[in-house]
XYZ file of C-alpha atoms in Angstrom:
488
model
C -56.299 38.377 7.947
C -57.785 41.440 6.043
C -58.521 41.088 2.503
C -58.584 45.060 2.051
C -56.245 46.635 -0.360
C -54.634 48.495 2.545
C -53.034 46.669 5.359
C -51.857 47.584 8.825
C -48.569 47.731 10.839
C -48.404 45.618 14.021
C -46.971 47.488 16.886
C -47.415 46.683 20.640
C -49.914 44.289 19.532
C -52.193 46.769 17.829
C -52.855 46.644 14.261
C -52.570 50.324 13.041
C -52.783 52.449 9.879
C -50.711 55.810 9.242
C -51.761 58.964 7.560
C -49.611 58.359 4.657
C -49.128 54.967 2.500
C -47.255 53.767 -0.578
C -48.435 51.700 -3.537
C -47.369 48.204 -4.158
C -47.692 47.094 -7.778
C -47.798 43.607 -9.608
C -44.395 43.478 -11.508
C -46.042 40.862 -14.131
C -48.621 43.616 -15.211
C -48.311 46.756 -13.403
C -51.403 46.578 -11.705
C -52.298 47.831 -8.169
C -51.852 45.034 -5.421
C -52.730 47.251 -2.502
C -51.501 50.057 -0.236
C -48.994 49.715 2.769
C -48.610 52.278 5.845
C -45.564 54.483 5.492
C -43.953 53.696 8.876
C -42.113 56.839 10.187
C -39.332 57.199 12.570
C -41.856 57.591 15.472
C -43.425 54.266 14.463
C -40.107 52.701 14.276
C -39.201 54.046 17.977
C -42.668 52.805 19.294
C -42.167 49.280 17.823
C -38.673 49.199 19.411
C -39.972 50.300 22.515
C -42.683 47.848 22.541
C -40.385 45.212 21.900
C -37.905 46.182 24.630
C -40.976 46.273 27.127
C -42.265 42.898 26.217
C -38.725 41.648 26.649
C -37.747 43.147 29.858
C -41.218 43.046 31.767
C -42.936 40.065 30.492
C -42.459 36.286 30.783
C -41.707 35.683 27.029
C -38.091 35.135 27.310
C -38.435 32.321 30.139
C -41.825 30.837 29.521
C -40.930 27.887 26.968
C -44.602 26.583 27.010
C -45.840 30.035 26.054
C -43.625 30.211 23.150
C -44.211 26.587 22.327
C -47.894 27.440 22.167
C -47.649 30.704 20.115
C -45.422 28.854 17.691
C -47.853 25.835 17.055
C -50.648 28.620 16.710
C -48.508 30.749 14.113
C -48.109 27.458 12.213
C -51.744 26.745 12.145
C -52.625 30.253 11.059
C -50.372 30.134 8.268
C -51.540 26.728 7.244
C -55.135 27.909 7.448
C -54.304 31.156 5.308
C -51.869 29.437 2.816
C -53.971 30.022 -0.173
C -54.458 33.732 0.527
C -50.943 34.027 1.123
C -50.173 32.084 -2.158
C -52.135 34.640 -4.127
C -50.555 37.634 -2.499
C -46.906 36.342 -2.799
C -47.670 35.574 -6.482
C -49.352 39.047 -7.078
C -46.621 41.340 -5.166
C -43.365 39.315 -5.622
C -44.029 38.074 -8.922
C -43.329 34.494 -7.968
C -44.657 31.875 -10.246
C -47.453 29.649 -8.859
C -45.241 26.559 -9.066
C -42.441 28.218 -7.051
C -45.032 29.055 -4.285
C -45.501 25.388 -3.671
C -41.737 25.074 -2.876
C -39.406 27.885 -1.318
C -41.624 30.991 -2.042
C -44.374 29.713 0.680
C -44.929 25.977 1.462
C -41.543 25.029 2.464
C -41.135 28.193 4.535
C -44.272 27.548 6.428
C -42.559 24.230 7.534
C -39.770 26.588 9.248
C -42.326 27.232 12.118
C -43.009 23.435 13.309
C -39.128 22.843 12.948
C -38.507 25.326 15.567
C -41.159 24.532 17.767
C -39.960 20.815 17.767
C -36.480 22.013 18.438
C -37.722 24.485 21.366
C -39.425 21.477 22.893
C -36.217 19.368 23.174
C -33.314 21.979 23.403
C -31.094 21.821 26.503
C -30.676 25.601 27.498
C -28.340 24.463 30.382
C -25.115 22.682 30.250
C -23.248 20.924 33.296
C -19.533 21.532 33.103
C -18.820 19.532 36.323
C -16.449 20.625 39.079
C -13.062 21.821 39.128
C -10.357 21.988 42.128
C -9.070 25.744 42.376
C -7.365 27.862 45.084
C -7.857 24.998 47.454
C -11.555 24.561 47.049
C -13.741 22.817 44.597
C -16.095 24.774 42.107
C -19.124 23.588 40.198
C -19.590 25.201 36.833
C -22.528 25.336 34.386
C -23.629 27.442 31.406
C -26.912 28.654 30.642
C -28.348 29.878 27.527
C -30.873 32.709 27.322
C -32.481 34.929 24.794
C -30.391 37.625 23.054
C -32.933 40.436 23.422
C -34.727 42.773 21.105
C -34.191 41.530 17.392
C -34.347 44.011 14.384
C -35.222 41.979 11.263
C -34.823 43.560 7.972
C -35.963 41.649 4.864
C -35.583 42.052 0.992
C -37.921 41.521 -1.620
C -37.006 38.070 -3.273
C -38.561 35.509 -0.991
C -40.619 37.549 1.618
C -42.164 34.641 3.002
C -39.267 32.404 3.427
C -37.022 35.139 4.946
C -39.453 36.608 7.426
C -40.132 33.188 8.746
C -36.399 32.167 9.107
C -35.685 35.255 11.142
C -38.849 35.315 13.013
C -39.378 31.617 14.088
C -35.898 31.137 15.682
C -35.858 34.254 17.254
C -39.107 33.797 19.102
C -38.276 30.164 19.810
C -35.026 31.645 21.631
C -37.242 34.090 23.658
C -36.382 37.129 21.814
C -38.578 39.922 20.797
C -38.787 41.234 17.277
C -39.141 44.190 14.941
C -39.773 42.968 11.473
C -39.303 45.316 8.409
C -40.429 44.124 5.248
C -38.885 45.060 1.806
C -40.351 48.316 0.193
C -41.296 46.181 -3.052
C -43.138 43.421 -1.065
C -44.513 44.985 2.006
C -47.986 43.407 1.863
C -46.678 39.949 2.191
C -44.701 40.747 5.334
C -47.754 42.639 6.892
C -50.101 39.921 6.221
C -47.795 37.962 8.682
C -48.365 40.625 11.245
C -51.881 40.498 11.017
C -52.023 36.618 11.277
C -49.951 36.991 14.521
C -52.296 39.813 15.916
C -55.683 37.950 15.096
C -54.831 34.240 15.513
C -52.012 33.654 18.190
C -51.546 34.418 21.990
C -48.060 36.093 21.148
C -48.145 39.082 23.749
C -48.189 42.503 22.772
C -44.948 44.034 21.888
C -43.152 40.660 21.144
C -43.662 40.877 17.306
C -43.824 44.299 15.818
C -44.259 44.589 11.834
C -43.390 47.710 9.702
C -43.651 48.774 6.116
C -41.764 51.720 4.776
C -40.714 52.893 1.260
C -37.848 54.991 2.770
C -34.647 53.755 4.972
C -35.863 56.094 7.804
C -37.423 53.195 9.734
C -34.403 50.818 8.916
C -32.012 53.378 10.126
C -33.924 53.558 13.537
C -33.595 49.779 13.684
C -29.919 49.469 13.043
C -29.079 52.371 15.563
C -31.254 52.400 18.488
C -29.744 51.605 21.709
C -32.551 49.346 22.675
C -32.031 46.839 19.753
C -29.723 44.073 21.008
C -29.139 42.272 17.475
C -29.836 43.013 13.849
C -30.437 40.213 11.353
C -30.539 41.368 7.685
C -30.743 40.048 4.020
C -29.865 41.851 1.136
C -27.122 43.367 -0.975
C -23.686 43.361 0.372
C -23.187 47.140 0.173
C -26.224 47.449 2.385
C -24.832 45.033 4.816
C -21.691 46.934 5.203
C -23.751 50.213 6.004
C -25.689 48.229 8.613
C -22.449 46.802 10.171
C -21.161 50.403 10.548
C -24.455 51.713 11.981
C -24.589 48.890 14.544
C -21.041 49.463 15.744
C -21.929 52.505 17.547
C -23.820 50.299 20.244
C -22.063 47.042 19.428
C -24.756 45.156 18.343
C -24.812 41.606 17.295
C -25.277 41.459 13.715
C -26.307 38.531 11.324
C -25.918 38.968 7.826
C -26.837 37.101 4.828
C -25.485 38.901 1.409
C -24.771 38.831 -1.791
C -23.467 35.634 -3.869
C -21.869 34.918 -7.375
C -21.806 31.212 -6.939
C -20.360 28.985 -9.653
C -21.591 25.620 -10.852
C -18.362 23.262 -11.981
C -19.245 20.931 -14.540
C -16.288 18.409 -14.551
C -15.276 16.471 -17.561
C -16.869 13.042 -16.619
C -20.358 14.506 -15.756
C -23.657 13.946 -17.400
C -23.492 16.946 -19.511
C -27.156 17.065 -20.576
C -28.293 16.728 -16.875
C -25.759 19.525 -15.878
C -26.851 21.755 -18.609
C -30.435 21.475 -17.711
C -29.948 21.888 -13.968
C -27.858 25.131 -14.839
C -30.523 26.448 -17.416
C -33.464 25.864 -14.921
C -31.640 27.111 -11.618
C -30.646 30.460 -13.240
C -34.317 30.992 -14.219
C -35.569 30.255 -10.629
C -37.457 33.208 -9.434
C -36.141 35.103 -12.580
C -32.488 35.009 -11.084
C -33.513 36.928 -8.245
C -31.905 34.629 -5.559
C -28.680 35.182 -3.929
C -27.680 31.411 -3.722
C -28.144 30.763 -7.432
C -25.406 29.323 -9.503
C -24.946 32.475 -11.846
C -21.465 31.090 -13.355
C -21.227 27.731 -15.041
C -17.625 26.603 -15.397
C -16.934 24.018 -18.175
C -13.877 22.216 -19.655
C -12.576 24.365 -22.257
C -12.578 21.421 -24.665
C -16.438 21.014 -24.398
C -17.405 24.949 -23.942
C -19.118 25.079 -27.328
C -20.951 21.664 -26.679
C -22.240 22.678 -23.149
C -23.322 26.039 -24.401
C -25.476 24.643 -26.997
C -27.118 22.277 -24.521
C -27.733 25.005 -22.051
C -29.165 27.170 -24.619
C -31.626 24.388 -25.489
C -32.645 24.105 -21.798
C -33.398 27.972 -21.628
C -35.589 27.356 -24.841
C -37.691 25.011 -22.653
C -38.160 27.779 -19.626
C -41.640 28.884 -19.941
C -41.763 32.494 -19.453
C -44.997 34.533 -18.513
C -47.980 35.133 -16.259
C -46.917 33.639 -12.864
C -50.515 32.759 -12.050
C -50.188 30.064 -14.564
C -49.048 26.983 -12.912
C -47.235 26.041 -16.049
C -45.177 29.081 -16.003
C -41.461 28.335 -14.921
C -40.205 32.174 -14.850
C -42.053 35.179 -14.137
C -40.801 39.141 -13.935
C -38.291 40.755 -12.230
C -39.306 42.871 -9.244
C -39.248 46.203 -10.902
C -38.260 48.567 -13.921
C -35.297 49.709 -11.913
C -33.957 46.026 -11.341
C -34.656 45.005 -15.244
C -32.743 48.257 -16.274
C -29.912 46.920 -14.090
C -29.825 43.432 -15.464
C -29.969 44.767 -19.137
C -27.024 47.063 -18.383
C -25.103 44.568 -17.257
C -25.488 42.149 -20.101
C -24.948 44.762 -22.605
C -21.491 45.806 -20.982
C -20.697 42.015 -20.795
C -21.041 41.782 -24.499
C -18.941 44.991 -24.991
C -16.427 43.266 -23.051
C -16.124 40.422 -25.301
C -18.725 37.965 -24.183
C -20.857 36.048 -26.657
C -24.651 36.619 -26.297
C -26.168 33.285 -27.064
C -29.725 33.808 -26.010
C -31.846 36.412 -24.371
C -30.523 39.835 -23.562
C -33.807 41.574 -24.131
C -36.819 42.787 -22.263
C -40.360 41.188 -22.518
C -43.192 43.553 -22.196
C -45.658 44.355 -20.743
C -44.585 43.966 -17.193
C -40.973 43.614 -15.892
C -39.658 40.530 -17.735
C -36.451 39.842 -19.023
C -35.663 37.028 -21.259
C -33.459 34.052 -19.815
C -30.010 35.261 -20.931
C -26.572 33.161 -21.797
C -23.388 34.686 -22.331
C -20.518 32.422 -23.333
C -16.898 32.797 -23.314
C -16.850 34.800 -20.235
C -13.722 36.344 -18.959
C -13.861 35.174 -15.353
C -12.178 38.649 -14.109
C -15.181 40.625 -16.183
C -18.010 42.502 -14.270
C -20.593 39.947 -15.494
C -18.447 37.128 -13.724
C -17.631 39.088 -10.699
C -20.766 41.196 -9.745
C -24.247 40.055 -8.694
C -26.631 40.487 -11.429
C -29.878 39.237 -9.632
C -31.494 38.430 -12.756
C -31.706 35.297 -15.273
C -28.346 35.845 -16.657
C -25.944 32.804 -16.781
C -22.342 33.306 -17.633
C -20.337 30.546 -19.069
C -16.860 30.295 -18.308
C -14.064 27.856 -19.574
C -11.288 26.115 -17.414
C -8.375 24.082 -18.263
C -8.121 21.695 -15.621
C -9.564 20.701 -11.736
C -7.217 23.457 -10.087
C -8.071 25.995 -12.748
C -11.793 25.437 -12.123
C -11.221 25.708 -8.311
C -9.285 28.724 -8.663
C -11.921 30.384 -10.817
C -14.873 29.501 -8.512
C -13.029 30.848 -5.537
C -11.842 34.180 -7.447
C -14.823 35.992 -5.826
C -15.441 38.372 -2.968
C -18.485 36.101 -2.412
C -18.745 32.854 -0.815
C -22.407 31.946 -0.390
C -23.029 28.707 -2.337
C -21.905 26.619 -5.196
C -22.530 23.158 -7.284
C -20.161 20.376 -9.087
C -21.545 17.733 -11.269
C -19.505 14.568 -11.744
C -19.786 10.871 -12.650
C -17.581 10.304 -9.666
C -19.187 11.389 -6.469
C -16.106 11.251 -4.418
C -14.254 13.412 -6.808
C -16.980 15.977 -6.805
C -16.985 15.974 -3.064
C -13.356 16.611 -2.898
C -13.785 19.579 -5.346
C -16.816 20.873 -3.385
C -14.398 20.872 -0.201
C -11.955 23.101 -1.888
C -14.764 25.821 -2.772
C -14.957 28.230 0.019
C -18.621 28.702 0.451
C -21.294 28.162 3.094
C -23.698 25.795 0.981
C -22.868 23.055 -1.865
C -24.812 21.024 -4.160
C -23.404 17.612 -5.284
C -24.962 16.524 -8.652
C -28.236 18.380 -8.220
C -28.518 17.630 -4.380
C -30.857 20.222 -2.492
C -29.407 21.357 0.810
C -32.227 24.081 1.501
C -34.299 22.895 4.238
C -35.229 24.263 7.664
C -32.737 22.048 9.407
C -29.877 23.152 7.290
C -27.586 26.129 8.425
C -27.540 28.630 5.488
C -24.820 31.518 5.109
C -21.838 32.342 3.403
C -17.879 33.010 3.677
C -16.186 36.321 2.707
C -18.600 39.006 1.781
C -21.668 36.692 1.424
C -22.268 37.366 5.168
C -21.859 36.919 8.778
C -23.401 33.976 10.841
C -25.868 31.339 9.841
C -29.653 31.152 9.103
C -31.846 27.966 9.698
C -31.071 24.943 11.585
C -29.864 24.542 15.023
C -26.965 27.173 14.203
C -29.709 29.576 13.320
C -31.560 29.279 16.395
C -28.598 29.649 18.433
C -27.738 32.859 16.909
C -30.496 34.365 19.106
C -29.019 33.091 22.234
C -26.465 34.414 24.881
C -24.327 32.328 26.961
C -23.978 32.965 30.769
C -21.453 30.889 32.816
C -21.953 30.337 36.382
C -19.733 28.755 39.187
C -20.352 27.934 42.971
C -18.186 26.819 45.645
C -19.048 23.219 46.360
C -19.466 22.776 50.145
C -17.741 20.242 51.948
C -21.035 18.077 52.538
C -21.692 18.048 49.041
C -18.332 16.254 48.279
C -18.247 12.778 47.769
């Protein structure tokens, strides 16, 4: 993997530069991290053509042993270059160092061997037995095969996790891939392409990696007739546009979109523990996580008490230089994102929410103070729209049914949480909430073997787990007439 300030595209097995580049800056201090190639429409077309050729004319889709070997090689390369990737992720994404030892890097690296292990044991054929029909016996079976060329489009918030969660299962299934990094974190994704080119036997064209600061390359990927499937993580509004673009050729579309998840604190919960979870969760990667619980639902009679506990928890969050291993929260990704967050907070206060903590910018860099809003109207903008910043909205409820109603009163359905001294009670509440994932008393569901995705406008399909692998497979049914000599 190169250590130069300018990285390369990966197209058809070759690392390429372009005439035009765009800069990537450190959101913590504004310093230049490096330059990324500006992929053109022609580059995107070339990447799709390479992926199509590799799928249609090579043994990649059918050679399980080759795919296994290449996935093991990729895991080894990621492991050997872990510390370089760590420093790059900290610098480019603004991720605190301590977070890279979890979901920003170390845990995502484990996605690759999970899918290699699954590939080693997965049954691609299912025997359905025989039936009598039309005076003859028929033997039926189903074979699962790779879906084809996959376009994978990434956001900026967890660039390693999201790239590998899309790439590893697609490769294990036998697909070929065009991977496009986010314009805010292109270098991290391009580094993955360099590792593939330099340290694996993945054939030319099987993986192609692009970077672009404009939507032009992405438009090619979502409309090109040679792309069979699109997997996208990002904003719901963008997901809608991708669905519309893909409809022209009826592509398979997997979407992991926005969230406005609720954490419900029941009246019998350990309030101090729940408050601490709420405070530190909303500050994880500065609130830039689609599944983070950004609504805190509390019993009306305990509202003020819990607010003060959460405020005390936010006071303990260390905000600062993400290279410092003691720092819990780094910057937002850009000035534009910080302006958005600040604007939403100010409108929430104008709408009647009480600003208890934060609500201010921290300079230099794109930092925003951990922010707590109390007495929030569940129908207000701050309670309904995704902020993608360290802003927690506290909403009082009257009883269990009211809490469930408020939690479900959202166009999103990605995640949620509940805290209660009675685990059976907590599980009953969790089952009433229409979301794809749920945490009970702080339980962590996020792992390579757990399907992740949402209900409603939080997405279509699942990422990770066996479900995430099967998203990249087609099913073909077969039948043959059983000859009389074969019948028992």
